[in-house]
Short mmCIF file of N, CA, C and O in Angstrom, two decimals:
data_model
loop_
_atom_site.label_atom_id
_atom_site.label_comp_id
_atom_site.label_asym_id
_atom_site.label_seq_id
_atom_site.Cartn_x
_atom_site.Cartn_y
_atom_site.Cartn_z
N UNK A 1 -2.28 -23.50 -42.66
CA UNK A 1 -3.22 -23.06 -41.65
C UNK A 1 -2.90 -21.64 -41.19
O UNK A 1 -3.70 -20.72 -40.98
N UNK A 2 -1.69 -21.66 -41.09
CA UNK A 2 -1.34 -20.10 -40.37
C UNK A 2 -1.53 -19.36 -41.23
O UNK A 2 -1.88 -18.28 -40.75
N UNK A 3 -1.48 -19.33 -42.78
CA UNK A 3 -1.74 -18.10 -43.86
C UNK A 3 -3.11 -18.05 -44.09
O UNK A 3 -3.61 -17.10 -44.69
N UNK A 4 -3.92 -19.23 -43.59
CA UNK A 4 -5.42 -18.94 -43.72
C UNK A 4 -5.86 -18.00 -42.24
O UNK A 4 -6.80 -17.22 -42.33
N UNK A 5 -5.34 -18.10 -41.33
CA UNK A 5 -5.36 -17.29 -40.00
C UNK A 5 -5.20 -15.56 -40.34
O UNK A 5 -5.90 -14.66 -39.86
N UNK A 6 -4.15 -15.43 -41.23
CA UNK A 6 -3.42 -14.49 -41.02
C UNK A 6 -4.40 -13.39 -42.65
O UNK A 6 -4.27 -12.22 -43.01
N UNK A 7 -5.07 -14.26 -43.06
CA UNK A 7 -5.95 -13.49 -44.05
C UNK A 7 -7.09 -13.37 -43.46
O UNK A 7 -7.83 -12.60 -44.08
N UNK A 8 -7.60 -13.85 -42.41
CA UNK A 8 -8.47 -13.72 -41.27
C UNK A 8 -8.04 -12.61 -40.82
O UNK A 8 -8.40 -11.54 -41.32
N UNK A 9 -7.22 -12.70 -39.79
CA UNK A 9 -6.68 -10.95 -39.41
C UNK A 9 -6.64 -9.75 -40.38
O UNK A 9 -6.87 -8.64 -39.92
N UNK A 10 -6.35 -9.91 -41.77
CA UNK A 10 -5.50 -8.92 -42.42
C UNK A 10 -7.26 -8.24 -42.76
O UNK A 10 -7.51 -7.04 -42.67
N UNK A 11 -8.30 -9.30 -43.15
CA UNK A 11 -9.92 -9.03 -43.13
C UNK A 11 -10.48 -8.33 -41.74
O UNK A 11 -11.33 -7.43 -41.80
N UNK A 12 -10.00 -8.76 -40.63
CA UNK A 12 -10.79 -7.98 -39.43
C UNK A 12 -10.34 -6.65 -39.65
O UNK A 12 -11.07 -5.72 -40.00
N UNK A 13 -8.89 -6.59 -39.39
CA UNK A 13 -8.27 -5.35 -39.34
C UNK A 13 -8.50 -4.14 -40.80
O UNK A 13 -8.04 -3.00 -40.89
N UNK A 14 -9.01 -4.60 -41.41
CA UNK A 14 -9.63 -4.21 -42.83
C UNK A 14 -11.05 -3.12 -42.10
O UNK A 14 -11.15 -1.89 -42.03
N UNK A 15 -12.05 -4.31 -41.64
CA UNK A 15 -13.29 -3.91 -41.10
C UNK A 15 -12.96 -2.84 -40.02
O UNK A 15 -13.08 -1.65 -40.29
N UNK A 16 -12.53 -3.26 -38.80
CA UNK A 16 -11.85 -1.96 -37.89
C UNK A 16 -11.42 -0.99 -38.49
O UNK A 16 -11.66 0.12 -38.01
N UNK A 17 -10.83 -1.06 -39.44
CA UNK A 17 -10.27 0.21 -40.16
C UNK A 17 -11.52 1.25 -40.55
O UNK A 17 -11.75 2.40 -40.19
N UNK A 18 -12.06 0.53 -41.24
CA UNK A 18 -13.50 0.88 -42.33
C UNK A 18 -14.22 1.20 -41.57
O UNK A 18 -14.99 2.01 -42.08
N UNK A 19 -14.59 0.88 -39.85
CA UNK A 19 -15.20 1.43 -38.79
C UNK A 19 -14.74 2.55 -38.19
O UNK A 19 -15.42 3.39 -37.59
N UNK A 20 -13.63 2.52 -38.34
CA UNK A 20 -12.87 3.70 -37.23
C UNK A 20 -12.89 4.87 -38.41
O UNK A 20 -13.08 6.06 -38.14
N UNK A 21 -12.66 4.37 -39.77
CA UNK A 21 -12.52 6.03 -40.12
C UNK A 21 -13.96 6.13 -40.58
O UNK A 21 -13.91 6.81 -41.61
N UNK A 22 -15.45 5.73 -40.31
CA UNK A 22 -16.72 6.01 -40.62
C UNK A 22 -16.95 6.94 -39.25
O UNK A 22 -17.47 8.04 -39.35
N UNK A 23 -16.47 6.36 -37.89
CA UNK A 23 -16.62 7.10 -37.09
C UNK A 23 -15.65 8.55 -36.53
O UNK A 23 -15.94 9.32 -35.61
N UNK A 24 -14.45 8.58 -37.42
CA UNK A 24 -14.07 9.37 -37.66
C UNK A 24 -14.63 10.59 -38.65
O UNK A 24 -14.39 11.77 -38.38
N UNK A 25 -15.21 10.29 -39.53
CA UNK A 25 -15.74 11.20 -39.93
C UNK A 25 -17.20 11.54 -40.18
O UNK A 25 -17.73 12.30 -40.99
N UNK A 26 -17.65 10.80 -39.32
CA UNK A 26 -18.76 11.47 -38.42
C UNK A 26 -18.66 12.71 -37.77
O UNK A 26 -19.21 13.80 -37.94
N UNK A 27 -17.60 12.15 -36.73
CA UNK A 27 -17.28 13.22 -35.93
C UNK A 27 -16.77 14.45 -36.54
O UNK A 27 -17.07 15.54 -36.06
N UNK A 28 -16.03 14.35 -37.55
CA UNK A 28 -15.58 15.38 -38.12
C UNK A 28 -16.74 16.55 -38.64
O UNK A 28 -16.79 17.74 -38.30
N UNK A 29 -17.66 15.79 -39.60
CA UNK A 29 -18.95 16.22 -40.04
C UNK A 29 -19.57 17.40 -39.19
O UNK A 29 -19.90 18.54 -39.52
N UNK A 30 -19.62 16.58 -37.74
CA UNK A 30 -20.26 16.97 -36.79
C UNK A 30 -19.59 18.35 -35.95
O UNK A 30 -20.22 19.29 -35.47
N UNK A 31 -18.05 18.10 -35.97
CA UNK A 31 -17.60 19.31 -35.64
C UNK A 31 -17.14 20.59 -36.88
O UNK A 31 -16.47 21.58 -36.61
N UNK A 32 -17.67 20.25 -38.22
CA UNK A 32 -17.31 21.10 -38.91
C UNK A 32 -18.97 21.88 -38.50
O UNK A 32 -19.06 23.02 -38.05
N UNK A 33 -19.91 21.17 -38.73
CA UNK A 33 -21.05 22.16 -38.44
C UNK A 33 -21.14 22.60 -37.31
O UNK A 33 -21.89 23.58 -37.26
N UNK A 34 -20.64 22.26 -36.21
CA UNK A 34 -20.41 23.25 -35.15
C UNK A 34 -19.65 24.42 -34.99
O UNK A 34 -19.91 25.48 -34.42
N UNK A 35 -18.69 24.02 -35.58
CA UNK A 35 -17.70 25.50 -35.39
C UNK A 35 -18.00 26.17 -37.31
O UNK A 35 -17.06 26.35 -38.09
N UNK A 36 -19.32 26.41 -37.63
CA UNK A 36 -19.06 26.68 -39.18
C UNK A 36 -19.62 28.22 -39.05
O UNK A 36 -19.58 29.03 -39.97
N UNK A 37 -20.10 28.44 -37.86
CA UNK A 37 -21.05 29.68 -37.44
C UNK A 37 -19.76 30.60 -36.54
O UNK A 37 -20.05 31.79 -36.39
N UNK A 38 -18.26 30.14 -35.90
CA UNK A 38 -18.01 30.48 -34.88
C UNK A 38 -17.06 31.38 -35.54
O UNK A 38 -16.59 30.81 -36.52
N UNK A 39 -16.40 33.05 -35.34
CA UNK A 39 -15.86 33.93 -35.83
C UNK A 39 -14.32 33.50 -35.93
O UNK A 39 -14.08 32.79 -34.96
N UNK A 40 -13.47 33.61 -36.54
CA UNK A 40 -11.55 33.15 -37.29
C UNK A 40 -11.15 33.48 -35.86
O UNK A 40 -10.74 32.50 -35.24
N UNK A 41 -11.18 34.92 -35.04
CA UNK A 41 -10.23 34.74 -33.97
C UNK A 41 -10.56 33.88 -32.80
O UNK A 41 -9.75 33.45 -31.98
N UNK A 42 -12.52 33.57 -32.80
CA UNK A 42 -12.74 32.41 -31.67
C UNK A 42 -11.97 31.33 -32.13
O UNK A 42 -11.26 30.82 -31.26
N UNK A 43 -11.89 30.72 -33.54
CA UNK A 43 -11.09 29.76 -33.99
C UNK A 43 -10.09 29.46 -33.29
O UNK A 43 -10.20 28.60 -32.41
N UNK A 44 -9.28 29.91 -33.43
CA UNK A 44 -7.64 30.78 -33.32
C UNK A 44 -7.43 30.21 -31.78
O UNK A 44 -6.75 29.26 -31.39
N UNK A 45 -8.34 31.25 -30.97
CA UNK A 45 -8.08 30.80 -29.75
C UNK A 45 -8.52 29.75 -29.14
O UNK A 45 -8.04 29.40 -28.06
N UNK A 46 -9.61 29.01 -29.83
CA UNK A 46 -9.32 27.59 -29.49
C UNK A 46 -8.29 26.98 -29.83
O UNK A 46 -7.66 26.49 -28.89
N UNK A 47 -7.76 26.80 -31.17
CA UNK A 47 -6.50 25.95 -31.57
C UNK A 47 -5.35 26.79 -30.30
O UNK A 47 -4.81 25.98 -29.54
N UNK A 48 -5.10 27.85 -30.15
CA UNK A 48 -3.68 27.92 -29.35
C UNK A 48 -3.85 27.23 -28.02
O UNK A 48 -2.85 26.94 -27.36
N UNK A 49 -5.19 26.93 -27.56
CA UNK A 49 -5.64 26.55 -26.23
C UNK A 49 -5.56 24.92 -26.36
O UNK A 49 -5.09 24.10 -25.57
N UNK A 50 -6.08 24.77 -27.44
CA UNK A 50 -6.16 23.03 -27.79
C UNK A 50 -4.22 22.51 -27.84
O UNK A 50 -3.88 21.75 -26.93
N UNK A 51 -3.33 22.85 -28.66
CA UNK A 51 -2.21 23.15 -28.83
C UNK A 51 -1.20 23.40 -27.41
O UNK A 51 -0.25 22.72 -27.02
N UNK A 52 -1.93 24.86 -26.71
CA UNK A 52 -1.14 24.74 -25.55
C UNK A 52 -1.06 23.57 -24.23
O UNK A 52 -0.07 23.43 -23.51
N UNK A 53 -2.29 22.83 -24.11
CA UNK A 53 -2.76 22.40 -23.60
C UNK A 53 -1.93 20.78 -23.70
O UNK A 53 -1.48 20.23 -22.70
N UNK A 54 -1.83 20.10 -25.22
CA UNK A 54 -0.94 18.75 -25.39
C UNK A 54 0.49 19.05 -25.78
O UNK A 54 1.16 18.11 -26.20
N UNK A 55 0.97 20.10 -25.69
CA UNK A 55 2.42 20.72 -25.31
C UNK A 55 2.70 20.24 -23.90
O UNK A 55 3.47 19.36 -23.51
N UNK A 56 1.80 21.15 -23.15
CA UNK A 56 2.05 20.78 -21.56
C UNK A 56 1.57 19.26 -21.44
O UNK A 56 2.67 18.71 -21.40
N UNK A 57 0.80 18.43 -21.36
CA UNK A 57 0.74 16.97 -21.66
C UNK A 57 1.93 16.85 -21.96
O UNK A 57 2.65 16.65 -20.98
N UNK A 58 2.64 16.90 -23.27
CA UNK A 58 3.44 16.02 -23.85
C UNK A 58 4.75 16.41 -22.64
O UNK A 58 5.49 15.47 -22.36
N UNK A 59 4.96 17.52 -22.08
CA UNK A 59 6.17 17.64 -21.60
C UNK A 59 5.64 16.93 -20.28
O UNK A 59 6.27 15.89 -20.06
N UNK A 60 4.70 17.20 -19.39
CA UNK A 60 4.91 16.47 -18.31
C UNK A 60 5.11 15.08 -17.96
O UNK A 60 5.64 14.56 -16.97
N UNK A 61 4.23 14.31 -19.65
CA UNK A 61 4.19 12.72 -19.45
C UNK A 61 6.10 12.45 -19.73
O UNK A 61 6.86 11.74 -19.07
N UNK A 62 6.34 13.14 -20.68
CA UNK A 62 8.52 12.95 -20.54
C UNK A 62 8.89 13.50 -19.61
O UNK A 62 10.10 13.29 -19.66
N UNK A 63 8.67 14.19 -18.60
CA UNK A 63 9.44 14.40 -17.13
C UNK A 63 8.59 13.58 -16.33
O UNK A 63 8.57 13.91 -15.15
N UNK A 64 7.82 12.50 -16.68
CA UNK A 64 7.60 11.66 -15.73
C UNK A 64 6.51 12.52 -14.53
O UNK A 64 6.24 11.90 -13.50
N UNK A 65 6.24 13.20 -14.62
CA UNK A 65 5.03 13.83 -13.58
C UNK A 65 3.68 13.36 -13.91
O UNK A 65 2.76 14.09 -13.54
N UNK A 66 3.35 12.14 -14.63
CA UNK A 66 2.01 11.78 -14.89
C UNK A 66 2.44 10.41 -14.85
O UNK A 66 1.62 9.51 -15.02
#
């Protein structure tokens, strides 16, 4: 019974998978044609902003200030 359970799970978690990366790359799709018009240094300074931004996240959630 439990290995018929557990091929039940190993099938959902199959489907979730197969969902999450369809909607993953959706989104992706969707942000490559957005930024496909936008100039290398606007690039740029989004990524150092995106980047600077879960640096500071990552350090405040380990000193415990969040």
């Amino acid at each position: 019974m439990e290995h018929k359970e557990k091929g039940t799970k190993n099938k959902a978690l199959a489907a979730l998978e197969f969902q999450l990366l369809q909607v993953q790359k959706k989104v992706a799709d969707w942000l490559n044609n957005k930024c496909r018009n936008l100039p290398a240094s606007a690039l740029m300074v989004i990524l150092i902003i995106f980047c600077s931004s879960c640096a500071s996240l990552l350090v405040m959630l380990i000193m415990g200030k969040i």
